[in-house]
PDB file of C-alpha atoms in Angstrom:
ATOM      1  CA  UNK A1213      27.203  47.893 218.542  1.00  0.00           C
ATOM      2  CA  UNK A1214      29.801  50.530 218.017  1.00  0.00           C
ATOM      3  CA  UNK A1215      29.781  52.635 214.540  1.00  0.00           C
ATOM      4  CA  UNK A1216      32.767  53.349 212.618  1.00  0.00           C
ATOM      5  CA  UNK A1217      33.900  52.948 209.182  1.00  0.00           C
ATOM      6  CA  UNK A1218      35.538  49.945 207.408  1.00  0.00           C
ATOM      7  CA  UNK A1219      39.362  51.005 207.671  1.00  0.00           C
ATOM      8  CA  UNK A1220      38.455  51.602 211.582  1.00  0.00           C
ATOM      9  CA  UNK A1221      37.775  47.788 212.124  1.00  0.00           C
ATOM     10  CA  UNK A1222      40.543  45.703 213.648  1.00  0.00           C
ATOM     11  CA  UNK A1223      41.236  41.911 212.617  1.00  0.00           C
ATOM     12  CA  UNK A1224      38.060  41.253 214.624  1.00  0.00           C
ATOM     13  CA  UNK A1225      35.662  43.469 213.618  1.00  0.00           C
ATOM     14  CA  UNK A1226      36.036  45.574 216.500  1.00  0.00           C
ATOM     15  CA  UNK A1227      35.971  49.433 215.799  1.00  0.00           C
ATOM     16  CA  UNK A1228      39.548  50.659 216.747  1.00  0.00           C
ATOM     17  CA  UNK A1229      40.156  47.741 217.520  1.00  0.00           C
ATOM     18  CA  UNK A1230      44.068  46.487 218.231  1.00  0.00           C
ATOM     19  CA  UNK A1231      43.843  42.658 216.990  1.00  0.00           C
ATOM     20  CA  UNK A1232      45.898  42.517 213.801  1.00  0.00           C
ATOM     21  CA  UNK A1233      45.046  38.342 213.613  1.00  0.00           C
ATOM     22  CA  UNK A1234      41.837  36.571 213.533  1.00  0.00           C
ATOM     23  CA  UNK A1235      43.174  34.347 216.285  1.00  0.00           C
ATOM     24  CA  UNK A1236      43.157  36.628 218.531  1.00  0.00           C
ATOM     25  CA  UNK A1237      39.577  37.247 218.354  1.00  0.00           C
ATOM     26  CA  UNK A1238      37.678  35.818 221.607  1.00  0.00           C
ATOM     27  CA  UNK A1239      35.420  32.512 219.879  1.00  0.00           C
ATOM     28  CA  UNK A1240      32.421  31.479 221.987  1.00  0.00           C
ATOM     29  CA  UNK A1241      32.807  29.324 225.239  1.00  0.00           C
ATOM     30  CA  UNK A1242      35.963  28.611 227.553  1.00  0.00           C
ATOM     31  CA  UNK A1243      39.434  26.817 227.319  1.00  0.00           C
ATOM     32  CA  UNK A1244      43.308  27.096 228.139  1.00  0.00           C
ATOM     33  CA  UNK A1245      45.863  25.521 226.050  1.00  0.00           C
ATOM     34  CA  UNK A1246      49.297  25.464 226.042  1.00  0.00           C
ATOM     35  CA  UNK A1247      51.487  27.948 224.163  1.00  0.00           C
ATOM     36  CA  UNK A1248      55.285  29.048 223.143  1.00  0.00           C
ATOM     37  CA  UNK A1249      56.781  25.841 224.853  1.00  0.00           C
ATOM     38  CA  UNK A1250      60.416  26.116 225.349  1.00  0.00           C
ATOM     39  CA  UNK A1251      61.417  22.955 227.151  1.00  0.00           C
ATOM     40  CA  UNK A1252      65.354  24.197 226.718  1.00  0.00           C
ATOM     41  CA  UNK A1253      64.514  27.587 228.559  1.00  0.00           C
ATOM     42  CA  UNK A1254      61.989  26.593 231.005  1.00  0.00           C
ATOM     43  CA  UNK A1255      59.082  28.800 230.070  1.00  0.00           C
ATOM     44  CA  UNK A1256      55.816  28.237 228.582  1.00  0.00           C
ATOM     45  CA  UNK A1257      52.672  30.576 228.050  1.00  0.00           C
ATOM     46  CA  UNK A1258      49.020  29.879 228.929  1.00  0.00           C
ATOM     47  CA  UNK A1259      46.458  31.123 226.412  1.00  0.00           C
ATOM     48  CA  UNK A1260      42.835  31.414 227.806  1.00  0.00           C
ATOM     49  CA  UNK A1261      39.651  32.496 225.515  1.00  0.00           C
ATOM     50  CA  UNK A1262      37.221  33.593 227.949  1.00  0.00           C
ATOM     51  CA  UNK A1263      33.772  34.722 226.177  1.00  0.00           C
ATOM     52  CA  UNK A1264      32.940  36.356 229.634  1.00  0.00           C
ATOM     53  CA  UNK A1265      34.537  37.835 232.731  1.00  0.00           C
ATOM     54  CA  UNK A1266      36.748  35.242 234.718  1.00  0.00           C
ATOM     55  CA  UNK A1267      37.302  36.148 238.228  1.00  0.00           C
ATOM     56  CA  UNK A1268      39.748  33.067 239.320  1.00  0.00           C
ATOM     57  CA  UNK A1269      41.657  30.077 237.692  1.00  0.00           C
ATOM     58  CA  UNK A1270      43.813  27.511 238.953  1.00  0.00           C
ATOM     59  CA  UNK A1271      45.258  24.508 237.402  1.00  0.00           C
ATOM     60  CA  UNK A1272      47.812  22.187 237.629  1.00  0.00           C
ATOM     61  CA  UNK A1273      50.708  21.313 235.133  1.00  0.00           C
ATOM     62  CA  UNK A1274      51.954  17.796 234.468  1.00  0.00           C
ATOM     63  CA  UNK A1275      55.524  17.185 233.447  1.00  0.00           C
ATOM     64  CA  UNK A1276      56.799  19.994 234.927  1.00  0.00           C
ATOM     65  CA  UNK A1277      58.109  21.693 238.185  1.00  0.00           C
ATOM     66  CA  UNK A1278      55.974  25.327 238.299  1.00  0.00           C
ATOM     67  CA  UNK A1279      58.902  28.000 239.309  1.00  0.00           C
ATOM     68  CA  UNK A1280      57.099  31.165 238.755  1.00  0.00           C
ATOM     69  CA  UNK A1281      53.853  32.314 236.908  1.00  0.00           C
ATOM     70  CA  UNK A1282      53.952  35.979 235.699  1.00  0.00           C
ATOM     71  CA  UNK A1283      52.382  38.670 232.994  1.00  0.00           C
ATOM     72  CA  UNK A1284      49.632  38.039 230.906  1.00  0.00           C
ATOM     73  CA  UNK A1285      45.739  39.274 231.490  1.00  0.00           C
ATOM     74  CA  UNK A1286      45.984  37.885 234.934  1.00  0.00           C
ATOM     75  CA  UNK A1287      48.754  40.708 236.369  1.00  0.00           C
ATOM     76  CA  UNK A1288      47.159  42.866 233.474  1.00  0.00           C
ATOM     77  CA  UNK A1289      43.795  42.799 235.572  1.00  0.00           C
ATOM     78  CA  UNK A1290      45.801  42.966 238.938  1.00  0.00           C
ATOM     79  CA  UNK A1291      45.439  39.299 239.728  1.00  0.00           C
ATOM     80  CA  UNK A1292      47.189  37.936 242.727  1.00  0.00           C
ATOM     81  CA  UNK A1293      49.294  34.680 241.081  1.00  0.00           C
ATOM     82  CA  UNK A1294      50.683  32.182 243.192  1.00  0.00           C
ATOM     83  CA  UNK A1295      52.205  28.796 242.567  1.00  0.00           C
ATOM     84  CA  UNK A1296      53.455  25.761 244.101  1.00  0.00           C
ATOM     85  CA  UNK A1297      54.817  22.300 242.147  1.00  0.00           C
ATOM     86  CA  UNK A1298      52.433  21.937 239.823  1.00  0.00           C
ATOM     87  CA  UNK A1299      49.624  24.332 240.239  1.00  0.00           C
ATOM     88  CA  UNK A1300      49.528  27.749 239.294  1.00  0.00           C
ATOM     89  CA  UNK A1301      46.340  30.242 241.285  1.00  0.00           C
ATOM     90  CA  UNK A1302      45.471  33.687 240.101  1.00  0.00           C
ATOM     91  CA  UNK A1303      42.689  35.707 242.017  1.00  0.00           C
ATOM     92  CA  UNK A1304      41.844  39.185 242.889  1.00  0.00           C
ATOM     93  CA  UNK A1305      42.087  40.702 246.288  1.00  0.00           C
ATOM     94  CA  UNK A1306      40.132  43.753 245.019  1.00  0.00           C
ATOM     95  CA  UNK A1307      37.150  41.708 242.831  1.00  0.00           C
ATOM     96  CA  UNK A1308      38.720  42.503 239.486  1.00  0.00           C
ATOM     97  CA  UNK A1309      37.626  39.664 236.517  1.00  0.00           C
ATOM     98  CA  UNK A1310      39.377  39.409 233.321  1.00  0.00           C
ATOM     99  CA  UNK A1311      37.031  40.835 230.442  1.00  0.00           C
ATOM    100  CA  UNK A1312      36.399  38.496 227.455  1.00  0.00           C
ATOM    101  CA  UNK A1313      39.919  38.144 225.717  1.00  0.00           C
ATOM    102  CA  UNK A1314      41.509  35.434 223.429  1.00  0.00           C
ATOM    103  CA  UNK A1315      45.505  36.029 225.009  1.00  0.00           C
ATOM    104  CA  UNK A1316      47.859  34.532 227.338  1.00  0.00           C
ATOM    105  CA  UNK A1317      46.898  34.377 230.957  1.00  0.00           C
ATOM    106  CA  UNK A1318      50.290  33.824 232.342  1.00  0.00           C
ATOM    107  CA  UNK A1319      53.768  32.861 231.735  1.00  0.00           C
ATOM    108  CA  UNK A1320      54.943  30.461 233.603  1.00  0.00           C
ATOM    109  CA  UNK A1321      58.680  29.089 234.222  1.00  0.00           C
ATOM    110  CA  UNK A1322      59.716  25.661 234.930  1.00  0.00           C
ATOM    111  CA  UNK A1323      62.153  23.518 235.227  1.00  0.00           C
ATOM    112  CA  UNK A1324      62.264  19.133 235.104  1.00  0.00           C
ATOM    113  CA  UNK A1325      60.724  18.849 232.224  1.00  0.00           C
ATOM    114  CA  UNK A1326      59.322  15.797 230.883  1.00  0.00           C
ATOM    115  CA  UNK A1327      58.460  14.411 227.740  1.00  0.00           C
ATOM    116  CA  UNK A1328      54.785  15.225 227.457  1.00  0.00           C
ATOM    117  CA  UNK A1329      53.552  18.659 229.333  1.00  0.00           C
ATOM    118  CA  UNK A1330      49.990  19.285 229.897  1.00  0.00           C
ATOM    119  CA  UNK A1331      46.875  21.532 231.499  1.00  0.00           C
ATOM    120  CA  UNK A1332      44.968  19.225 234.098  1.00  0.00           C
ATOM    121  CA  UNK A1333      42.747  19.510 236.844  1.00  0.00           C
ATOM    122  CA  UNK A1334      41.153  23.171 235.498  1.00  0.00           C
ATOM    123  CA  UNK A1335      38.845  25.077 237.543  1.00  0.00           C
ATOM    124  CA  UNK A1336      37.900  28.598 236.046  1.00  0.00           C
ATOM    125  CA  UNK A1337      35.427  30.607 238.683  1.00  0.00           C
ATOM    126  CA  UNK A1338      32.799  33.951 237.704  1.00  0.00           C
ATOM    127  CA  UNK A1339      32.978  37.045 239.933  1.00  0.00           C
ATOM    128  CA  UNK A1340      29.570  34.778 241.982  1.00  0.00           C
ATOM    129  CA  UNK A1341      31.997  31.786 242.261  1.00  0.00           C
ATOM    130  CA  UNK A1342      30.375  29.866 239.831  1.00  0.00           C
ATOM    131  CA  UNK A1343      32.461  27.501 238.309  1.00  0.00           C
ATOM    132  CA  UNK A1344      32.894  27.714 234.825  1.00  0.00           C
ATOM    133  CA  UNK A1345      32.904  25.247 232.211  1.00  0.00           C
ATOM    134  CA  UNK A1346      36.238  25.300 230.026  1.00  0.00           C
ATOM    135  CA  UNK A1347      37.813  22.732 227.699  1.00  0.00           C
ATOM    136  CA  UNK A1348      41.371  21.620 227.908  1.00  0.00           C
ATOM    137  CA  UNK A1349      43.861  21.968 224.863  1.00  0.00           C
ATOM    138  CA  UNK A1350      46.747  19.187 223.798  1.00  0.00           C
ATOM    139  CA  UNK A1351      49.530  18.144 225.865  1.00  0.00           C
ATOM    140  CA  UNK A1352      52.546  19.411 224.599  1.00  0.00           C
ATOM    141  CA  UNK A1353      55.129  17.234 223.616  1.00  0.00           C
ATOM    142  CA  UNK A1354      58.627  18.191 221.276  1.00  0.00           C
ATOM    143  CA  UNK A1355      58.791  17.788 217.894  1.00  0.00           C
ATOM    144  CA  UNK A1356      62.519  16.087 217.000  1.00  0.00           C
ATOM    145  CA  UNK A1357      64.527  17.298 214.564  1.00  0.00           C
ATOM    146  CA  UNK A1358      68.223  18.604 213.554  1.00  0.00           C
ATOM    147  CA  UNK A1359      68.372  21.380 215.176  1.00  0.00           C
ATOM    148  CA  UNK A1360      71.555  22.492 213.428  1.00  0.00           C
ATOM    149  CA  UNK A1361      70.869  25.307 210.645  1.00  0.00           C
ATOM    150  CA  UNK A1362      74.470  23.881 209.232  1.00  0.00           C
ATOM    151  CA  UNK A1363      73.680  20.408 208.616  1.00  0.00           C
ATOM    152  CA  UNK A1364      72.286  19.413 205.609  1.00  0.00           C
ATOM    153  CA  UNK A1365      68.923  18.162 207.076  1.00  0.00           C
ATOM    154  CA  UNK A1366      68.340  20.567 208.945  1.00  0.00           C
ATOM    155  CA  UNK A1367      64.461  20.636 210.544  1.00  0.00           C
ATOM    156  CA  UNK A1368      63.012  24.526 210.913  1.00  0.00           C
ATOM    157  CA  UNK A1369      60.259  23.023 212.297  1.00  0.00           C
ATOM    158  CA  UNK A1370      62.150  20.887 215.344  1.00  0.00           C
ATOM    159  CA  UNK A1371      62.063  22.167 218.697  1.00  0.00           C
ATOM    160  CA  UNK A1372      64.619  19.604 220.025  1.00  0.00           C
ATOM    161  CA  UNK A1373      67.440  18.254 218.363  1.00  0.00           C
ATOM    162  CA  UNK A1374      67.009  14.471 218.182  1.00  0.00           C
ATOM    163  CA  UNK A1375      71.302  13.966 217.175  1.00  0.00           C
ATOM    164  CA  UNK A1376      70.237  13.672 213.610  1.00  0.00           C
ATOM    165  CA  UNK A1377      72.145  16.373 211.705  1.00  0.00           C
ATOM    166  CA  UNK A1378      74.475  15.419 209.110  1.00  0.00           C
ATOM    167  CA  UNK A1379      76.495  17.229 206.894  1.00  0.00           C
ATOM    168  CA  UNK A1380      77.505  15.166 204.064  1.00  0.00           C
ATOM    169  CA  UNK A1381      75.567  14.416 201.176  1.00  0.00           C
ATOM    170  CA  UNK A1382      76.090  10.679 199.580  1.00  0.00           C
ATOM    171  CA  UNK A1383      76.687  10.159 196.035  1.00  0.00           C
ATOM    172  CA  UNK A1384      73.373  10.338 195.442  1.00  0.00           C
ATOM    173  CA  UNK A1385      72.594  13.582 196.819  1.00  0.00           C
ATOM    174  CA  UNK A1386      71.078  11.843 199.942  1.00  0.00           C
ATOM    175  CA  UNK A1387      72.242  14.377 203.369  1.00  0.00           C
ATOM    176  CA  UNK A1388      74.021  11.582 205.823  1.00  0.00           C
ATOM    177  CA  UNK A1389      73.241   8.882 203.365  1.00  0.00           C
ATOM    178  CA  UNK A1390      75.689   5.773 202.672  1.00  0.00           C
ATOM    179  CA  UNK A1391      75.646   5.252 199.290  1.00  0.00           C
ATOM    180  CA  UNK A1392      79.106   5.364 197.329  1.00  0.00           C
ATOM    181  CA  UNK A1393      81.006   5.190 194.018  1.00  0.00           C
ATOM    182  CA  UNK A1394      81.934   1.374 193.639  1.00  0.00           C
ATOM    183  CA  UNK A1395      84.949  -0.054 191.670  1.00  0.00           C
ATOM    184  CA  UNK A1396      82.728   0.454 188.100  1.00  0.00           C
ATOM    185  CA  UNK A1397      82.924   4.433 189.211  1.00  0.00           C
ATOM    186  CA  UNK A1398      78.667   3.836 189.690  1.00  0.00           C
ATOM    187  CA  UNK A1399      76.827   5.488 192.517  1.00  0.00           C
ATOM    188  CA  UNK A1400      75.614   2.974 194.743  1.00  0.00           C
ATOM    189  CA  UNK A1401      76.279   0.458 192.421  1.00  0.00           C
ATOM    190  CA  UNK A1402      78.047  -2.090 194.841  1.00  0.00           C
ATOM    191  CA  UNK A1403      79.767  -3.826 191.771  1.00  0.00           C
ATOM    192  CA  UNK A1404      76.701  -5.033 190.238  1.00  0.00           C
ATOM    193  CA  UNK A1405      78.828  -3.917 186.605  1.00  0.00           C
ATOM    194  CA  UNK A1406      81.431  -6.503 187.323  1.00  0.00           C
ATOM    195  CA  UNK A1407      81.445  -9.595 185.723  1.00  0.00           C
ATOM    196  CA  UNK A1408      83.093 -12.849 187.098  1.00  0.00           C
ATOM    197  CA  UNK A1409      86.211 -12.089 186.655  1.00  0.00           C
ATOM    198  CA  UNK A1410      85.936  -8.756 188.450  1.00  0.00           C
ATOM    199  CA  UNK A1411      86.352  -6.741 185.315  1.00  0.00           C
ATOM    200  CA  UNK A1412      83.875  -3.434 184.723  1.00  0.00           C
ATOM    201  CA  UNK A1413      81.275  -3.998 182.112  1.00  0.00           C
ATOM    202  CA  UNK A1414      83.164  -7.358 181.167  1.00  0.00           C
ATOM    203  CA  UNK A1415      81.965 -10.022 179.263  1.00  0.00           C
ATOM    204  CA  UNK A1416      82.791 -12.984 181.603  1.00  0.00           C
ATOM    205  CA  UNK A1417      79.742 -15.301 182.845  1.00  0.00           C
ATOM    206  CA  UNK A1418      79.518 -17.704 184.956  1.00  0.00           C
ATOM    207  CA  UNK A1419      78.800 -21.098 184.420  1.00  0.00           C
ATOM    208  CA  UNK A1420      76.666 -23.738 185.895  1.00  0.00           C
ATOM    209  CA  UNK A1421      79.274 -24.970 187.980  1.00  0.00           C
ATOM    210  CA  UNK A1422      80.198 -21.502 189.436  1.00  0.00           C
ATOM    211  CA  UNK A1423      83.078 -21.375 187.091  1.00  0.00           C
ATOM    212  CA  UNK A1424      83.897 -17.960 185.047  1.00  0.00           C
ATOM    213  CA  UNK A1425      84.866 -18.154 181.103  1.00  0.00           C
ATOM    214  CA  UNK A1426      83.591 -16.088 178.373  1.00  0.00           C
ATOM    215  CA  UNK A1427      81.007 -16.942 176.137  1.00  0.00           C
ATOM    216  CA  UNK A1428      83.106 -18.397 173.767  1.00  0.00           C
ATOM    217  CA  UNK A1429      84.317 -20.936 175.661  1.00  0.00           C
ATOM    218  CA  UNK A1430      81.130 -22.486 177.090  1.00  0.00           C
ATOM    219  CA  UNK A1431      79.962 -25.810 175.068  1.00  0.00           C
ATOM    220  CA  UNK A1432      76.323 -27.016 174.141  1.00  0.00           C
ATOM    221  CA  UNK A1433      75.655 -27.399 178.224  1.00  0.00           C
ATOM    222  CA  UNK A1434      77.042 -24.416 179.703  1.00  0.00           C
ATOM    223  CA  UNK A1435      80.144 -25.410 180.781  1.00  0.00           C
ATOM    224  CA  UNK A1436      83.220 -23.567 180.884  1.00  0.00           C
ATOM    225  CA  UNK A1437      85.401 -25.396 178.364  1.00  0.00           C
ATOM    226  CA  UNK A1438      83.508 -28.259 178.294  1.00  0.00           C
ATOM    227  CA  UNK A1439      83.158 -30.304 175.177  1.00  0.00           C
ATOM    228  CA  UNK A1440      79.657 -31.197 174.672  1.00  0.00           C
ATOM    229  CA  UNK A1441      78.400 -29.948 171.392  1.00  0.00           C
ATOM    230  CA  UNK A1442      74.798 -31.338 171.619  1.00  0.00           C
ATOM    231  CA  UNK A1443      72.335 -30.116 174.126  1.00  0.00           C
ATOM    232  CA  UNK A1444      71.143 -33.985 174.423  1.00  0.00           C
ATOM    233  CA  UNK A1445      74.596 -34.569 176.101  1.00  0.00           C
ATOM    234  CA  UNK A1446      73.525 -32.661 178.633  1.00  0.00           C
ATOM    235  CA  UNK A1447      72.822 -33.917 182.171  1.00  0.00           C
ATOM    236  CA  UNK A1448      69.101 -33.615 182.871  1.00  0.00           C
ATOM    237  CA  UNK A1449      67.484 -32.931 186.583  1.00  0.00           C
ATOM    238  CA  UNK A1450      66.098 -36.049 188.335  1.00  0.00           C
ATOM    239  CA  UNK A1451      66.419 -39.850 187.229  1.00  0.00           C
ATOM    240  CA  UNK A1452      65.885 -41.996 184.356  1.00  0.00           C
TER     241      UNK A1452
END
């Protein structure tokens, strides 16, 4: 309900306003998810929208050992934060709430990471002790990748290097690929140019015996220096 002009209006229409992206505007209702996941350091964040005051979480991690929980709206608000295992508390000694926000909670460090990490076993309280209903965001789990900015297929996008880097491109251009220059000086061409007598681009064939001559030298069946010279001297298939 506050008045100000157009330029004075942060990302969400808030007059002076700090939020600089629409993401960070607080959307109707209640969740966590999971956020800036660094398996390698141990640390993730915890991002809660909260469309009213919260006055208490807890909730558990899976995949993880909880070593600390820190920062965030939670010690922002003076929040007590405890954890032990899996579960990470916040509360007030004083009767502080968080106020509607769309940020992280908490930070939390870890360590024994598994594959998949995620949010279970939520419960989200109002300065009465009312429960609160909140949905649950996706379990985290790594996207693979090179992880090496030198190799050749390098992934920006990986998180965890899967071994996959490579740093050779094939003949064909292909990073860690196997294709190479055969004896015909073709990519990939595995000799296909050769004819039976192993020459590039030659003009041998091969016979219907398996036998290599050139053309010249096949008769009326096929054969390599045979000397049929009528096709009705040739042997037929089957019996008669």
């Amino acid at each position: 309900g506050d008045c100000c002009s157009g330029s004075d209006l942060d990302a969400c229409e808030v007059c002076g306003g700090d939020a600089t992206d629409p993401s960070e505007c607080v959307q109707p209702g209640f969740s966590l998810s999971l956020t800036n996941v660094n398996p390698s350091a141990g640390t993730l964040s915890i991002l809660m929208n909260n469309e009213s005051d919260v006055a208490g979480f807890q909730f558990e991690l899976s995949g993880v050992t909880v070593t600390g929980a820190s920062g965030g709206t939670a010690e922002a608000n003076g929040f007590m934060l405890s954890t032990s295992g899996t579960m990470v508390l916040g509360f007030s000694l004083e009767g502080s709430s968080i106020p509607p926000s769309n940020a992280v909670l908490v930070d939390v460090t870890f360590n024994n990471a598994e594959e998949v990490i995620c949010i279970t076993d939520l419960v989200l309280s109002d300065s009465g002790g009312n429960q609160i209903d909140a949905d649950i965001g996706d379990c985290y789990s790594p996207l693979y990748g090179c992880t090496d900015s030198s190799a050749c297929n390098y992934d920006a996008d990986a998180e965890e290097d899967d071994g996959s880097c490579a740093y050779v491109e094939d003949c064909s251009g292909d990073c860690g690929g196997d294709a190479v220059v055969d004896d015909c000086g073709v990519c990939d061409g595995g000799n296909g140019d050769q004819d039976c007598f192993g020459e590039c681009f030659g003009d041998g064939v091969e016979d219907i015996m398996g036998d290599c001559c050139y053309d010249s030298d096949l008769d009326a069946c096929e054969v390599c220096g045979g000397d049929a010279v009528d096709p009705s001297e040739c042997v037929q298939p089957g019996f008669s």
